[in-house]
Coordinates of C-alpha atoms and ligand atoms in Angstrom, one line a residue:
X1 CA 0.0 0.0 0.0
X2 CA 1.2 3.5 -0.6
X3 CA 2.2 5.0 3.0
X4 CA 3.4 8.7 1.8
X5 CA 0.7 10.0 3.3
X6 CA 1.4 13.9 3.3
X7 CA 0.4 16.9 5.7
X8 CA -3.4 16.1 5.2
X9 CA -5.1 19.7 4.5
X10 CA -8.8 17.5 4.5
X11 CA -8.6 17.7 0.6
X12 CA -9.5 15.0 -1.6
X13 CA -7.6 16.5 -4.6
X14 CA -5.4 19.2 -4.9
X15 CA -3.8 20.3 -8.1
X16 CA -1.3 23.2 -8.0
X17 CA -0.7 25.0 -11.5
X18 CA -1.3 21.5 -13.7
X19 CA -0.6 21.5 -17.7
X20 CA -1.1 19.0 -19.9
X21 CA 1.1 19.6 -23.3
X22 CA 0.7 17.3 -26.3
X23 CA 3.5 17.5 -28.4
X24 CA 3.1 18.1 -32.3
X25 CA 3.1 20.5 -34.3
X26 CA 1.9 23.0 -32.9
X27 CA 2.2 21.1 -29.3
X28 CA -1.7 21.3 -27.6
X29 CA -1.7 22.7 -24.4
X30 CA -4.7 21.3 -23.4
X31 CA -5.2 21.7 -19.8
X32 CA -2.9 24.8 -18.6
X33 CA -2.2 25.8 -15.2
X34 CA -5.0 24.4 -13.4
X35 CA -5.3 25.3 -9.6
X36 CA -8.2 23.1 -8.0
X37 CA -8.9 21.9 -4.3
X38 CA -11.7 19.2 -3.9
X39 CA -12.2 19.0 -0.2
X40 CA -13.2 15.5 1.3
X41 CA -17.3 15.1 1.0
X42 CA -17.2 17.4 -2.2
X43 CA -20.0 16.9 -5.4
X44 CA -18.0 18.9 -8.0
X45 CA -18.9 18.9 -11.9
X46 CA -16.3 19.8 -13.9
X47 CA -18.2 21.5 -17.6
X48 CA -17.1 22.6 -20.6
X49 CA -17.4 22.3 -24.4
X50 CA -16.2 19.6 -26.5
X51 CA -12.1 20.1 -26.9
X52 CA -11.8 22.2 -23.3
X53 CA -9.9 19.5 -22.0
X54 CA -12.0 17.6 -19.4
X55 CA -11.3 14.4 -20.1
X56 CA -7.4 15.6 -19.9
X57 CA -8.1 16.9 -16.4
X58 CA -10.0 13.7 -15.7
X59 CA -6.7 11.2 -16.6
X60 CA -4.4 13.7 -14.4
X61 CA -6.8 13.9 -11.5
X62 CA -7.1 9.9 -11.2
X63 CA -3.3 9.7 -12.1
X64 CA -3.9 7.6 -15.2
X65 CA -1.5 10.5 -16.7
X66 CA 1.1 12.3 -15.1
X67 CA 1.2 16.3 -16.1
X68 CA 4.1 18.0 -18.2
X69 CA 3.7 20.5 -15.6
X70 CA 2.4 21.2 -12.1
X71 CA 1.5 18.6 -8.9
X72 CA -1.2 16.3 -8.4
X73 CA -2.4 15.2 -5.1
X74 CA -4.7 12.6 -4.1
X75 CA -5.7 12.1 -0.6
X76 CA -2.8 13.8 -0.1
X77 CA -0.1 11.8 -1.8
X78 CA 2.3 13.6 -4.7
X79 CA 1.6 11.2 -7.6
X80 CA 4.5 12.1 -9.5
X81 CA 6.7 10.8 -6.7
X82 CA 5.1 7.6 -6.9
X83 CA 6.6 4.3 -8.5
X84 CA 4.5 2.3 -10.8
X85 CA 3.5 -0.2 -8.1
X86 CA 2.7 2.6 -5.6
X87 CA 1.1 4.1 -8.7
X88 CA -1.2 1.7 -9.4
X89 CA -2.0 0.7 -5.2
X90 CA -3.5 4.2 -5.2
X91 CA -5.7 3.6 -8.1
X92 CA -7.1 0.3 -6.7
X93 CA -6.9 1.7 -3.1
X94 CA -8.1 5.4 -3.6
X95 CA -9.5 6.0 -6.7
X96 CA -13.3 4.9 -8.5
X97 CA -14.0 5.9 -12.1
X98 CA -16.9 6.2 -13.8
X99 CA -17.1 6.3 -17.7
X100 CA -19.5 7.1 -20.4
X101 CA -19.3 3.6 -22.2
X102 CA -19.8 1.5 -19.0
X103 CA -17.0 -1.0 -19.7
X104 CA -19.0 -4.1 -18.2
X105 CA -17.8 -7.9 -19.1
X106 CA -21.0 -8.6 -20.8
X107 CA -20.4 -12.7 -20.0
X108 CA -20.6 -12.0 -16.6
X109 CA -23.4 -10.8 -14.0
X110 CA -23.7 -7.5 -12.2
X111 CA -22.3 -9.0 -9.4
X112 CA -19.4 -10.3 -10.5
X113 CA -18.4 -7.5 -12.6
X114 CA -18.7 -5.2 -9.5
X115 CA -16.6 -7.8 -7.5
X116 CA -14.0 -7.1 -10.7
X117 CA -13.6 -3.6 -8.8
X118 CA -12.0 -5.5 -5.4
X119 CA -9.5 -7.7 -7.7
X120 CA -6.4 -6.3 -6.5
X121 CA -7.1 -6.1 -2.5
X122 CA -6.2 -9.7 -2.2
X123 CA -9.6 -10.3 -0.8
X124 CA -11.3 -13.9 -0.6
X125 CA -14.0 -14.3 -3.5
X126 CA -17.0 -14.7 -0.8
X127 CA -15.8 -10.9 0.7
X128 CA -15.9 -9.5 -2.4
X129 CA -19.1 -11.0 -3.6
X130 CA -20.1 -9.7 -0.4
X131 CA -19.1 -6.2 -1.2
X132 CA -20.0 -6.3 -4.7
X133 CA -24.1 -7.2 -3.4
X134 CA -23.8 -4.3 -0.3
X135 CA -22.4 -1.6 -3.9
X136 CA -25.3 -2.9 -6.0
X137 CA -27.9 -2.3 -3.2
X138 CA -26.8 1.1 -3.0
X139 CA -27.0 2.1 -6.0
X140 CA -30.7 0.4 -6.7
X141 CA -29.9 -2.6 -7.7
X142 CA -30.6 -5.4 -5.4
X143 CA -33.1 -6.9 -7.9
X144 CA -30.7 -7.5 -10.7
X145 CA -27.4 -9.1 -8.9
X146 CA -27.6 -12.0 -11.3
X147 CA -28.6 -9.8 -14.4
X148 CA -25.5 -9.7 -17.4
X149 CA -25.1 -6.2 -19.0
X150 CA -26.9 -7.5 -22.1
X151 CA -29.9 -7.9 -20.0
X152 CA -30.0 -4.5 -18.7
X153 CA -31.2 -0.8 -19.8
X154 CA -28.5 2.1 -20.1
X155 CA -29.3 3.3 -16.7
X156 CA -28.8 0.3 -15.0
X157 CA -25.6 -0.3 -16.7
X158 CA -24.4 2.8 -15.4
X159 CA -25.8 2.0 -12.1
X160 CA -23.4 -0.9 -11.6
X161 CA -20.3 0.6 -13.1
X162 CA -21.0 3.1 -10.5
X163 CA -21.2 0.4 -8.1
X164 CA -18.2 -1.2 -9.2
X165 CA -16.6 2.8 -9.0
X166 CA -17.7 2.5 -5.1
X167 CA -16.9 -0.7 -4.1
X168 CA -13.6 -0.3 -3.0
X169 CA -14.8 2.7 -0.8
X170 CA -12.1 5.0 -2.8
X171 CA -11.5 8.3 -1.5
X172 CA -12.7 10.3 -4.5
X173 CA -14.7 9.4 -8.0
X174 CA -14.2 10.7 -11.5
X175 CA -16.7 10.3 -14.0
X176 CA -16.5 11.3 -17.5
X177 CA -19.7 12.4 -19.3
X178 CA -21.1 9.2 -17.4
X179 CA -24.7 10.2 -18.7
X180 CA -23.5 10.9 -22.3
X181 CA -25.3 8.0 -23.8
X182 CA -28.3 7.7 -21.7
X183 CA -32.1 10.0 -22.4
X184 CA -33.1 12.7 -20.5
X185 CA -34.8 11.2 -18.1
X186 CA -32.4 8.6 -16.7
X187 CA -29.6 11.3 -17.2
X188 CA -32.0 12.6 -14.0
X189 CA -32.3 9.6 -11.8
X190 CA -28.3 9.1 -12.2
X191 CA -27.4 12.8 -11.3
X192 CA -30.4 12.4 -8.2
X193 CA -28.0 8.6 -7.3
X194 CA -24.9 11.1 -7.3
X195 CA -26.1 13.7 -4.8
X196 CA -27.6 10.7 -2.8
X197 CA -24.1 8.8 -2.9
X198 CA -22.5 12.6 -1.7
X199 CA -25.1 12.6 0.8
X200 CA -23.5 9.3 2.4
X201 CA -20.5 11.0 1.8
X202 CA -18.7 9.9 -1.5
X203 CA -16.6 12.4 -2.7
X204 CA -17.6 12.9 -6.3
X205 CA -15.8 14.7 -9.5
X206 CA -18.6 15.0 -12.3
X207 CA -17.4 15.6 -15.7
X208 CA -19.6 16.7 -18.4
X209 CA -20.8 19.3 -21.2
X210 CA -24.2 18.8 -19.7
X211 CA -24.9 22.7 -18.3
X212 CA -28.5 21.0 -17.0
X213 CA -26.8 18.0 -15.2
X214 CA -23.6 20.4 -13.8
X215 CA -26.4 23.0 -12.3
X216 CA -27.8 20.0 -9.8
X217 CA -24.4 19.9 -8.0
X218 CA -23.4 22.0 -5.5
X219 CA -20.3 23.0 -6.8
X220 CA -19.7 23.6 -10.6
X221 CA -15.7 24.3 -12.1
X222 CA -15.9 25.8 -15.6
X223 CA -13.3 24.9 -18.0
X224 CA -12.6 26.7 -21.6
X225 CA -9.4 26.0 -23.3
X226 CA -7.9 24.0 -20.6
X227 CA -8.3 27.1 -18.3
X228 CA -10.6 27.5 -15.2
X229 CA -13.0 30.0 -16.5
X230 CA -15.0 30.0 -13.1
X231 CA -15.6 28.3 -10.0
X232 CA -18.6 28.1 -7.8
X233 CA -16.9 27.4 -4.5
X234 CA -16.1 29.9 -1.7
X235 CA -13.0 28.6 -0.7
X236 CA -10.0 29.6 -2.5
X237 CA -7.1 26.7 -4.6
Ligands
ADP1 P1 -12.8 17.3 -23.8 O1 -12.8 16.1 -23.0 O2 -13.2 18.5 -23.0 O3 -13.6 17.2 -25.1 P2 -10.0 16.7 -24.3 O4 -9.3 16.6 -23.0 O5 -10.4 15.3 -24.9 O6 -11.3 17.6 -24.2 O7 -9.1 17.4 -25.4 C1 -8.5 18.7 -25.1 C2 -7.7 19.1 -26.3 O8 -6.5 18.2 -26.4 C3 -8.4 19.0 -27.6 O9 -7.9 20.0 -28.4 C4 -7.9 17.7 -28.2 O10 -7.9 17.6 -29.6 C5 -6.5 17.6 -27.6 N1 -6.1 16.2 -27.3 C6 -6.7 15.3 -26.5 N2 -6.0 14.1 -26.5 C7 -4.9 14.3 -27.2 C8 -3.8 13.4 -27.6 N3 -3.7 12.2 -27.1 N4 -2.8 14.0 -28.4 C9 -3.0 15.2 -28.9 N5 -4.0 16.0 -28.6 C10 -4.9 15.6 -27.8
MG2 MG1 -14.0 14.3 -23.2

């Protein structure tokens, strides 16, 4: 497990002047000099238009990428000063994502998949079937533990990739666009499941070009051109 647990200021997330340059001709800077401070307990969206570089920001703040420039904490560990094995204990350990496409194992149930989200703890199979039923209920879904993807509707899908996000009781949740191939009116019953997960106390990172969905949560971080346009949230970076 990682143990560099730094001087912990209560925040989930901090970032401290993060850029994200791809090289090329010309080079895109597509996230540049991002401050940002998610406090433990947090419901953030993160919106923007298509190209603003959220989904950028989304692989720096769950350390799937590491920044040309800036820091990254999580739960207050430097990522950048983290070995690949360190590296990927804080994903398993800290971090839950969310994506738009679900990424289920259609040959396997709701269950099982969600168990998929305890795989590196070293936990027995019966503890993490355990886990993976206590997620599903959670979310809604005690009526469909045995269900496969295939059987399911978009917002259920969601609902146990979500689960399988929460499973591991991570200290923070990103999800990107997670409502970006679902109707209207499910869009609503995930975005009600998000505020009641915060409510339980989840810390939550929404991303999304969804104005309608961002305006639910209490706290909404503008992006444009990799920049922080605005911020909703009293307390200073
Ligand atoms: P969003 O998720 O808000 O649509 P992205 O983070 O995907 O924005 O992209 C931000 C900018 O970075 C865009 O201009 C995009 O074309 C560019 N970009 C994204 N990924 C890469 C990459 N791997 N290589 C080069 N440019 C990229
Ligand atoms: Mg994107």
């Amino acid at each position: 497990m990682t143990s560099q647990v730094g001087p912990t200021d209560g925040s989930a997330l901090h970032l401290r002047g993060v850029t994200k340059i791809y090289p090329g001709t010309p080079e895109v800077r597509a996230v540049d000099g991002v401050d940002l401070r998610v406090a433990n307990g947090e419901l953030v969206a993160v919106v923007g238009p298509s190209g603003s570089g959220k989904s950028t920001l989304l692989h720096l703040m769950g350390a799937l990428d590491l920044p040309t420039d800036g820091t990254v904490e999580i739960a207050g560990i430097d990522v950048a000063g983290l070995r690949d094995r360190a590296l990927s204990g804080l994903r398993a350990h800290r971090i839950g994502f969310i994506f738009q496409d679900f990424f289920l194992i259609d040959g396997m149930t709701a269950t099982a998949n969600v168990a998929e989200g305890l795989l590196y703890r070293g936990l027995p199979r019966r503890d993490r079937n355990e886990r993976a039923v206590a997620a599903l209920t959670r979310v809604g879904l005690s009526h469909r533990l045995t269900h496969r993807p295939s059987q399911l509707s978009g917002g259920e899908r969601q609902r146990v990739a979500i689960a399988r996000a929460l499973v591991g009781d991570p200290s923070i949740v990103f999800a990107d666009e997670p409502t970006g191939n679902l109707d209207s009116h499910t869009s609503d019953d995930i975005a009600a499941l998000f505020t009641a997960l915060n409510a339980e106390g989840s810390t939550l990172v929404v991303i999304t070009h969804d104005q309608d969905l961002a305006s639910r949560f209490p706290r909404v971080v503008e992006l444009r051109d990799g920049k922080v346009l605005s911020d909703t949230a009293t307390v200073s970076s």
